[in-house]
mmCIF file of C-alpha atoms in Angstrom:
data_model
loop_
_atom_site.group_PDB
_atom_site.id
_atom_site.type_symbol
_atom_site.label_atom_id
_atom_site.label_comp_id
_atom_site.label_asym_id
_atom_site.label_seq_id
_atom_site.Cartn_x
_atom_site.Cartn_y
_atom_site.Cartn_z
ATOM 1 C CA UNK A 1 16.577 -19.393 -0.815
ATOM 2 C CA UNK A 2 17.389 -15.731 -0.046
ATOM 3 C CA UNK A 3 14.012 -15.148 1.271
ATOM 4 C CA UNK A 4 10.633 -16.678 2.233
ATOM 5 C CA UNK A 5 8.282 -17.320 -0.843
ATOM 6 C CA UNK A 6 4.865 -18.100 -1.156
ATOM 7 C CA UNK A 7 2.816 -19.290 -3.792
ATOM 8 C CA UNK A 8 0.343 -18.414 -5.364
ATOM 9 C CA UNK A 9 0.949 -14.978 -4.886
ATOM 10 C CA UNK A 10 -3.004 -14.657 -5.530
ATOM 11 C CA UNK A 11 -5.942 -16.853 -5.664
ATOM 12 C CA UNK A 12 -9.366 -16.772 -6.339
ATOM 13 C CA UNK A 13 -11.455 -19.658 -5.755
ATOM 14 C CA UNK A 14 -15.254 -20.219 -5.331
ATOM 15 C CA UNK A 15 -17.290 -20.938 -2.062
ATOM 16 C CA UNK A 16 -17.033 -24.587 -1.005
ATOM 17 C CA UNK A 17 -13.991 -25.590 -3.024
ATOM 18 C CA UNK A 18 -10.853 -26.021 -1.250
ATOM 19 C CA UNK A 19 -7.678 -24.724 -1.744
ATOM 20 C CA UNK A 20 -3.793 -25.098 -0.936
ATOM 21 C CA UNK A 21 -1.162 -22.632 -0.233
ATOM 22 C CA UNK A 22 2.484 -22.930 0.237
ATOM 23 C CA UNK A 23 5.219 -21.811 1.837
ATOM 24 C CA UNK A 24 9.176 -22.430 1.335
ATOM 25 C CA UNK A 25 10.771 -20.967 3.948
ATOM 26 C CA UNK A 26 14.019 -19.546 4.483
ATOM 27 C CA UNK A 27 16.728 -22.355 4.327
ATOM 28 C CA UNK A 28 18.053 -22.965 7.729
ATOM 29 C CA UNK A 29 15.268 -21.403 8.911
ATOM 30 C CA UNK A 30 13.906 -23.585 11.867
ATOM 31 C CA UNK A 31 10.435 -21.746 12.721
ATOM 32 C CA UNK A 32 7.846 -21.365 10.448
ATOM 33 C CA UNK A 33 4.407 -19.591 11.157
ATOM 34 C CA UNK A 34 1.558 -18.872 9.180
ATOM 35 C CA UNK A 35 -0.764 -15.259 9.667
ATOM 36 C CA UNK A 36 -4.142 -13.933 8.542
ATOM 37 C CA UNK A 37 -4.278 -10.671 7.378
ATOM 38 C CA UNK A 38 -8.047 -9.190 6.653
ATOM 39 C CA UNK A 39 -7.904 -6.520 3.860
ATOM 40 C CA UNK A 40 -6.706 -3.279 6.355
ATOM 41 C CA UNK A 41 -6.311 -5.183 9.894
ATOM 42 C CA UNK A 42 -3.884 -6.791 11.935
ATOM 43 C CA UNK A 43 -1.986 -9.643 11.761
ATOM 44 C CA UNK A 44 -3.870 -12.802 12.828
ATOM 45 C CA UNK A 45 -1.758 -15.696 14.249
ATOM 46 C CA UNK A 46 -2.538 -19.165 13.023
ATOM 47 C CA UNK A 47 -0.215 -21.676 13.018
ATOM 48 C CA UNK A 48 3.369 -22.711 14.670
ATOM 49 C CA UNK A 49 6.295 -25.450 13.730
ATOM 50 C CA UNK A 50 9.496 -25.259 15.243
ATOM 51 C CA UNK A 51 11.398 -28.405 14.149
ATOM 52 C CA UNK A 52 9.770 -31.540 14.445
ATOM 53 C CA UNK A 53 7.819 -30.643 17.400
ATOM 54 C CA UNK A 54 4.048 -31.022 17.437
ATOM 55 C CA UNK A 55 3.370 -27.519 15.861
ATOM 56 C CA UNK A 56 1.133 -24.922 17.796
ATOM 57 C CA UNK A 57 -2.505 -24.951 16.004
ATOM 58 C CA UNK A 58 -4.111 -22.855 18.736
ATOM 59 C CA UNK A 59 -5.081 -19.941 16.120
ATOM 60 C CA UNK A 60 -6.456 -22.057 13.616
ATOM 61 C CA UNK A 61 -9.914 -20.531 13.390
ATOM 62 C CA UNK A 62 -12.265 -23.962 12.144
ATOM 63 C CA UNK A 63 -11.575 -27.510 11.398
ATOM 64 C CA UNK A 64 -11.729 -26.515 8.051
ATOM 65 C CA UNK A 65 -7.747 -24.880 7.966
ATOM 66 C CA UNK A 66 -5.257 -27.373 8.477
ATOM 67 C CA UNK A 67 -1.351 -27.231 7.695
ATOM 68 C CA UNK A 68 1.668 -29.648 7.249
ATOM 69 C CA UNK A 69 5.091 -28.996 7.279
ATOM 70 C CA UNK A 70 7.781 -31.725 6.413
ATOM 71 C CA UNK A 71 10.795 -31.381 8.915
ATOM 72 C CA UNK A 72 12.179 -28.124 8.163
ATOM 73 C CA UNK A 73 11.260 -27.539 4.640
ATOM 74 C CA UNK A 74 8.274 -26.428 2.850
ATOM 75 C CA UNK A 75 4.872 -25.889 4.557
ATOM 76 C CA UNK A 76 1.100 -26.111 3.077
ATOM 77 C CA UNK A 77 -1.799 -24.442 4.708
ATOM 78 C CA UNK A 78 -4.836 -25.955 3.284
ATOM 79 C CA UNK A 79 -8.575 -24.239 3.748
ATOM 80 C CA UNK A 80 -11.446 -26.675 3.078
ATOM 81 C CA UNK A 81 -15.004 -25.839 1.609
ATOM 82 C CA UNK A 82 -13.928 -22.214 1.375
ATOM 83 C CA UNK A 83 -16.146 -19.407 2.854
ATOM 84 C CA UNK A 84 -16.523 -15.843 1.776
ATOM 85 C CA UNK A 85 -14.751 -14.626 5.350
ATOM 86 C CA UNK A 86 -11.884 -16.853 4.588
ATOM 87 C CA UNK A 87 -10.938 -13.989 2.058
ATOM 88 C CA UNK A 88 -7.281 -12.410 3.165
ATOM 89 C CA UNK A 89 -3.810 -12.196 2.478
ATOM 90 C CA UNK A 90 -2.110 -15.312 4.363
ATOM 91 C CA UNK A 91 1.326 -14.391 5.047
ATOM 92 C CA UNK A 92 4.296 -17.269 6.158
ATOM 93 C CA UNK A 93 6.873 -16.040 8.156
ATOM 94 C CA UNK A 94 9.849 -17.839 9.174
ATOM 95 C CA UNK A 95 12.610 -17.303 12.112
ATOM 96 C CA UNK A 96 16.311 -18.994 12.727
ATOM 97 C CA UNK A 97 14.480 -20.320 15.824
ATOM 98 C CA UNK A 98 11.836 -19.684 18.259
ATOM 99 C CA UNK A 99 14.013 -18.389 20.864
ATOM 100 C CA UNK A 100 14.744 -15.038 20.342
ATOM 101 C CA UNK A 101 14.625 -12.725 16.851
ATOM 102 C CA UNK A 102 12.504 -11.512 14.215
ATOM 103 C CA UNK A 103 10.599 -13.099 11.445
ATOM 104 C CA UNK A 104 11.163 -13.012 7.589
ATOM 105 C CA UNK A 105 7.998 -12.620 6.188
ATOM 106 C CA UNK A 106 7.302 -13.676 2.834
ATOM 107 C CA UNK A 107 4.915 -12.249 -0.167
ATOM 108 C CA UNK A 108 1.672 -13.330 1.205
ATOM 109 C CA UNK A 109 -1.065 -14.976 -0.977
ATOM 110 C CA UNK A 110 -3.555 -13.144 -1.207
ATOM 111 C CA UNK A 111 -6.642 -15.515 -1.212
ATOM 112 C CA UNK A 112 -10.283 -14.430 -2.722
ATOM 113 C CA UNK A 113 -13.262 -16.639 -1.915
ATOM 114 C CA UNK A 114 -16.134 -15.700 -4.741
ATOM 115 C CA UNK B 1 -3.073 -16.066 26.588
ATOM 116 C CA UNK B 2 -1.107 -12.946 25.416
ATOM 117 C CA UNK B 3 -3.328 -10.097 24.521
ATOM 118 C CA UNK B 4 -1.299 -6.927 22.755
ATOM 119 C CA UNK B 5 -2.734 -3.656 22.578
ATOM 120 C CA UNK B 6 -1.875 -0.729 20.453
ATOM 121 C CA UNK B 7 -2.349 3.250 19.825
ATOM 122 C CA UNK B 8 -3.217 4.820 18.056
ATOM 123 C CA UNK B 9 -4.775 2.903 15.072
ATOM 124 C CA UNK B 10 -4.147 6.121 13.075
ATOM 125 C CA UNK B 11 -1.629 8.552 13.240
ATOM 126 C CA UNK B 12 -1.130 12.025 11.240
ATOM 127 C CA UNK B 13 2.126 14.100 11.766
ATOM 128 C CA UNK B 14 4.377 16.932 10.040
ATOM 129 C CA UNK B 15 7.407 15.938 8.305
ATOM 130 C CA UNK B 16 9.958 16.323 10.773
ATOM 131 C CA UNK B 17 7.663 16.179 13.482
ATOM 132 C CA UNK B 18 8.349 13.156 15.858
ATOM 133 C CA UNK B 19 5.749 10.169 15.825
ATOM 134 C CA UNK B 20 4.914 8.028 18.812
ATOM 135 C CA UNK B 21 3.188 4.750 19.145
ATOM 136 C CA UNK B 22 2.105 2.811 22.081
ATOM 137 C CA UNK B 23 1.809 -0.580 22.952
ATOM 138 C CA UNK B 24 0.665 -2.308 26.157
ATOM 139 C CA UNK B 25 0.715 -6.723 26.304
ATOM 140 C CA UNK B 26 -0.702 -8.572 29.324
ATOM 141 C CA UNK B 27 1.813 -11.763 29.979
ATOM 142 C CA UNK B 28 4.265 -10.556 32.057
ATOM 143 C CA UNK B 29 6.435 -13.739 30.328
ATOM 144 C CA UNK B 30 6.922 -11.768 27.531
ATOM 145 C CA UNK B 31 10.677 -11.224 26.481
ATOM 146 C CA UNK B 32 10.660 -9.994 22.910
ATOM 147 C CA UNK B 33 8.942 -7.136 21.517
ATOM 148 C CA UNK B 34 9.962 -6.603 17.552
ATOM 149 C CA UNK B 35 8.200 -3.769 15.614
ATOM 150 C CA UNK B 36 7.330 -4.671 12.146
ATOM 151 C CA UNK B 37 6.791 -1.874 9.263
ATOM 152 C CA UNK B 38 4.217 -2.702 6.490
ATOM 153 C CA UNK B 39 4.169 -0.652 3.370
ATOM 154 C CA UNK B 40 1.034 -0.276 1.232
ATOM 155 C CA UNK B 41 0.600 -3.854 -0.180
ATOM 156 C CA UNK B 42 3.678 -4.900 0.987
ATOM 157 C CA UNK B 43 5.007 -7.337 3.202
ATOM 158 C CA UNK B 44 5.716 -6.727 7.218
ATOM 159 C CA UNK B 45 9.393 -6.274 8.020
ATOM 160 C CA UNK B 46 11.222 -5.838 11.240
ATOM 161 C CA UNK B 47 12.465 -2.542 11.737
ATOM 162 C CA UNK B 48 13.927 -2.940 15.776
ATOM 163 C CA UNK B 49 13.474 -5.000 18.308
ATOM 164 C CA UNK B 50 14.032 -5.035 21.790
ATOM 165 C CA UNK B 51 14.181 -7.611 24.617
ATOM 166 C CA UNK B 52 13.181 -7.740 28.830
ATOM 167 C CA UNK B 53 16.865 -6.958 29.428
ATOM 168 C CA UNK B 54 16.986 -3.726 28.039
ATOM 169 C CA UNK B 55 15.247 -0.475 28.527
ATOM 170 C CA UNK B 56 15.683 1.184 25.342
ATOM 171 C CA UNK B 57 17.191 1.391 22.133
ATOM 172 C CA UNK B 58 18.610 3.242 19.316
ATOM 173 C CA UNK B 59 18.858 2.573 15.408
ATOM 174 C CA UNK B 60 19.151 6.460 13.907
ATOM 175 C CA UNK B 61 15.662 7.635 13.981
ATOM 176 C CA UNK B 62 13.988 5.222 15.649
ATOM 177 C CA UNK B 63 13.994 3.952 18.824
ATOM 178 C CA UNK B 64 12.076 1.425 21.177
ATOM 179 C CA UNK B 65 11.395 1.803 25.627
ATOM 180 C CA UNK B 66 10.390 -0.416 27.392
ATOM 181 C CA UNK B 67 8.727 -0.621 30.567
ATOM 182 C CA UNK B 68 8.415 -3.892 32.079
ATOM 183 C CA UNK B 69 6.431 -3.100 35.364
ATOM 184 C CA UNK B 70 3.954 -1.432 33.262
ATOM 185 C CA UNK B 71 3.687 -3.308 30.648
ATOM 186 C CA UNK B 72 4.440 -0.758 28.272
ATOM 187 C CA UNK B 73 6.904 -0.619 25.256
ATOM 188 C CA UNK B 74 6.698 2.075 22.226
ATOM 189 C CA UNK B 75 8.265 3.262 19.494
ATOM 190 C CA UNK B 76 9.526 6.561 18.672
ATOM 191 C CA UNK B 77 10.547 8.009 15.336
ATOM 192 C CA UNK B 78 12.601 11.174 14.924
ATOM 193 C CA UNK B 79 12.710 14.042 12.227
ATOM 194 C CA UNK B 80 9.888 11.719 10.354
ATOM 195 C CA UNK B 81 10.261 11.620 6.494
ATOM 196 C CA UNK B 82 7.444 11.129 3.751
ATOM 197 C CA UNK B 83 8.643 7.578 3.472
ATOM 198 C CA UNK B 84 8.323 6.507 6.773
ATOM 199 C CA UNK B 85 4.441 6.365 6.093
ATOM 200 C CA UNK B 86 3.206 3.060 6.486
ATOM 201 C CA UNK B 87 1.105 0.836 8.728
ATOM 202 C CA UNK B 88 3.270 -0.047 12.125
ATOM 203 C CA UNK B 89 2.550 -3.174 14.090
ATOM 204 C CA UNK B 90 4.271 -4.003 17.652
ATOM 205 C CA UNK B 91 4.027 -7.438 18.516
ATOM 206 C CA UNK B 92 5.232 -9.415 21.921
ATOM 207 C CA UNK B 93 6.697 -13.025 22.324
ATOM 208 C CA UNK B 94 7.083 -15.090 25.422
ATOM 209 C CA UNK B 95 10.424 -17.256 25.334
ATOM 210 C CA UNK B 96 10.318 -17.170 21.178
ATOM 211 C CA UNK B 97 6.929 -19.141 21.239
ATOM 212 C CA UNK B 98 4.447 -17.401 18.818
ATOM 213 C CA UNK B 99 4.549 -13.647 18.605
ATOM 214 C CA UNK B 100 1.193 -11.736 18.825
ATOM 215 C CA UNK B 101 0.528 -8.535 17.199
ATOM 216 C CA UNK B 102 -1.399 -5.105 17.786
ATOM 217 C CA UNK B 103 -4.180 -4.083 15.865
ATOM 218 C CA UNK B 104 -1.166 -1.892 13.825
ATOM 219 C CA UNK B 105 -0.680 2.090 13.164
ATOM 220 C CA UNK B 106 -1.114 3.741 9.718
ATOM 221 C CA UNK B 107 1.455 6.615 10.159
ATOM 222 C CA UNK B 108 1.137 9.405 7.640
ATOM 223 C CA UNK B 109 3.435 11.492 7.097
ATOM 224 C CA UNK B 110 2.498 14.928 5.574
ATOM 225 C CA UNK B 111 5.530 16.796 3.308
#
């Protein structure tokens, strides 16, 4: 696609249930990476895939966030048994390949745990 | 692992005044250094980047240094414009492997 999209743009879910975001990255696009971003803070690395390597989960704050990613293609980060802190925009990103250059960033989803 | 700082969190200048932010990272194996710009509810997008090979460089108004024995790059924006308000973040990448961010600066500009 012409750029990196990410669905659903928001969410609001209650505490304890889990939930499943997506991202379809750029096509071509080898590196994909998934951010936290806390309502006026940083960005907040979680997650790394560069091909069909064994992806980079060092930023992954609990056992409770997990994400796939199929080859090259789309990518799910899935939060179980939500928690109020878990509140954010999550933001997928996505690179020609991890060498060198800058990221496309999609939309975000903007995730509300009530 | 890589730690990035950056500074100021807030910045407040003059239109047409210049604006300067800082940013230090601790692995010396860093190579990349992209600056992202984030408008209000918006998504980040790269604005320059620079790499260990260079010192500086130039896209019209803004422009990136960087100091590699110190550890230092920043960005510098020229003759600054009411749209150029918006939350910058640097960020630093060792051989492409995940990039970490500052902490951002919310430039204002005032007309």
């Amino acid at each position: 696609g012409a750029g990196v999209s990410q669905s659903p743009s928001n969410k609001v879910t209650e505490k304890g249930k889990d939930v499943e975001l997506r991202c379809d990255p750029i096509s071509g696009h080898t590196a994909l990476y998934w951010y936290r971003q806390r309502l006026g803070q940083g960005l907040e690395f979680l997650i790394y895939f560069q091909g069909n390597s064994a992806p980079d989960k060092s930023g992954l704050p609990s056992d409770r966030f997990s994400a796939e990613r199929t080859g090259e293609s789309v990518s799910t980060l899935t939060i179980q048994r939500t928690q109020q802190e878990d509140s954010a925009v999550y933001l997928c990103a996505s690179s020609v390949a991890a060498v060198d250059g800058g990221y496309t960033f999609g939309s975000g989803t903007r995730l509300t745990v009530v | 692992g890589e730690n990035v700082e950056q500074h100021p969190s807030t910045l407040s200048v003059q239109e047409g005044d210049s604006a300067v932010i800082k940013c230090t990272y601790s692995d010396s194996a860093s190579n990349y250094f992209p600056w992202y710009k984030q408008e209000l509810g918006k998504r980040p997008q790269l604005i320059i980047d620079i790499r260990s090979n260079v010192g500086e460089k130039k896209d019209q108004r803004i422009a990136v240094t960087l100091n590699k024995t110190a550890k230092h790059f920043s960005l510098h924006i020229t003759e600054t414009q009411p749209e150029d308000s918006a939350v910058y973040f640097c960020a630093a990448s060792t051989g492409g492997f995940k990039t970490i961010f500052g902490a951002g600066t919310r430039l204002f500009v005032k007309a």
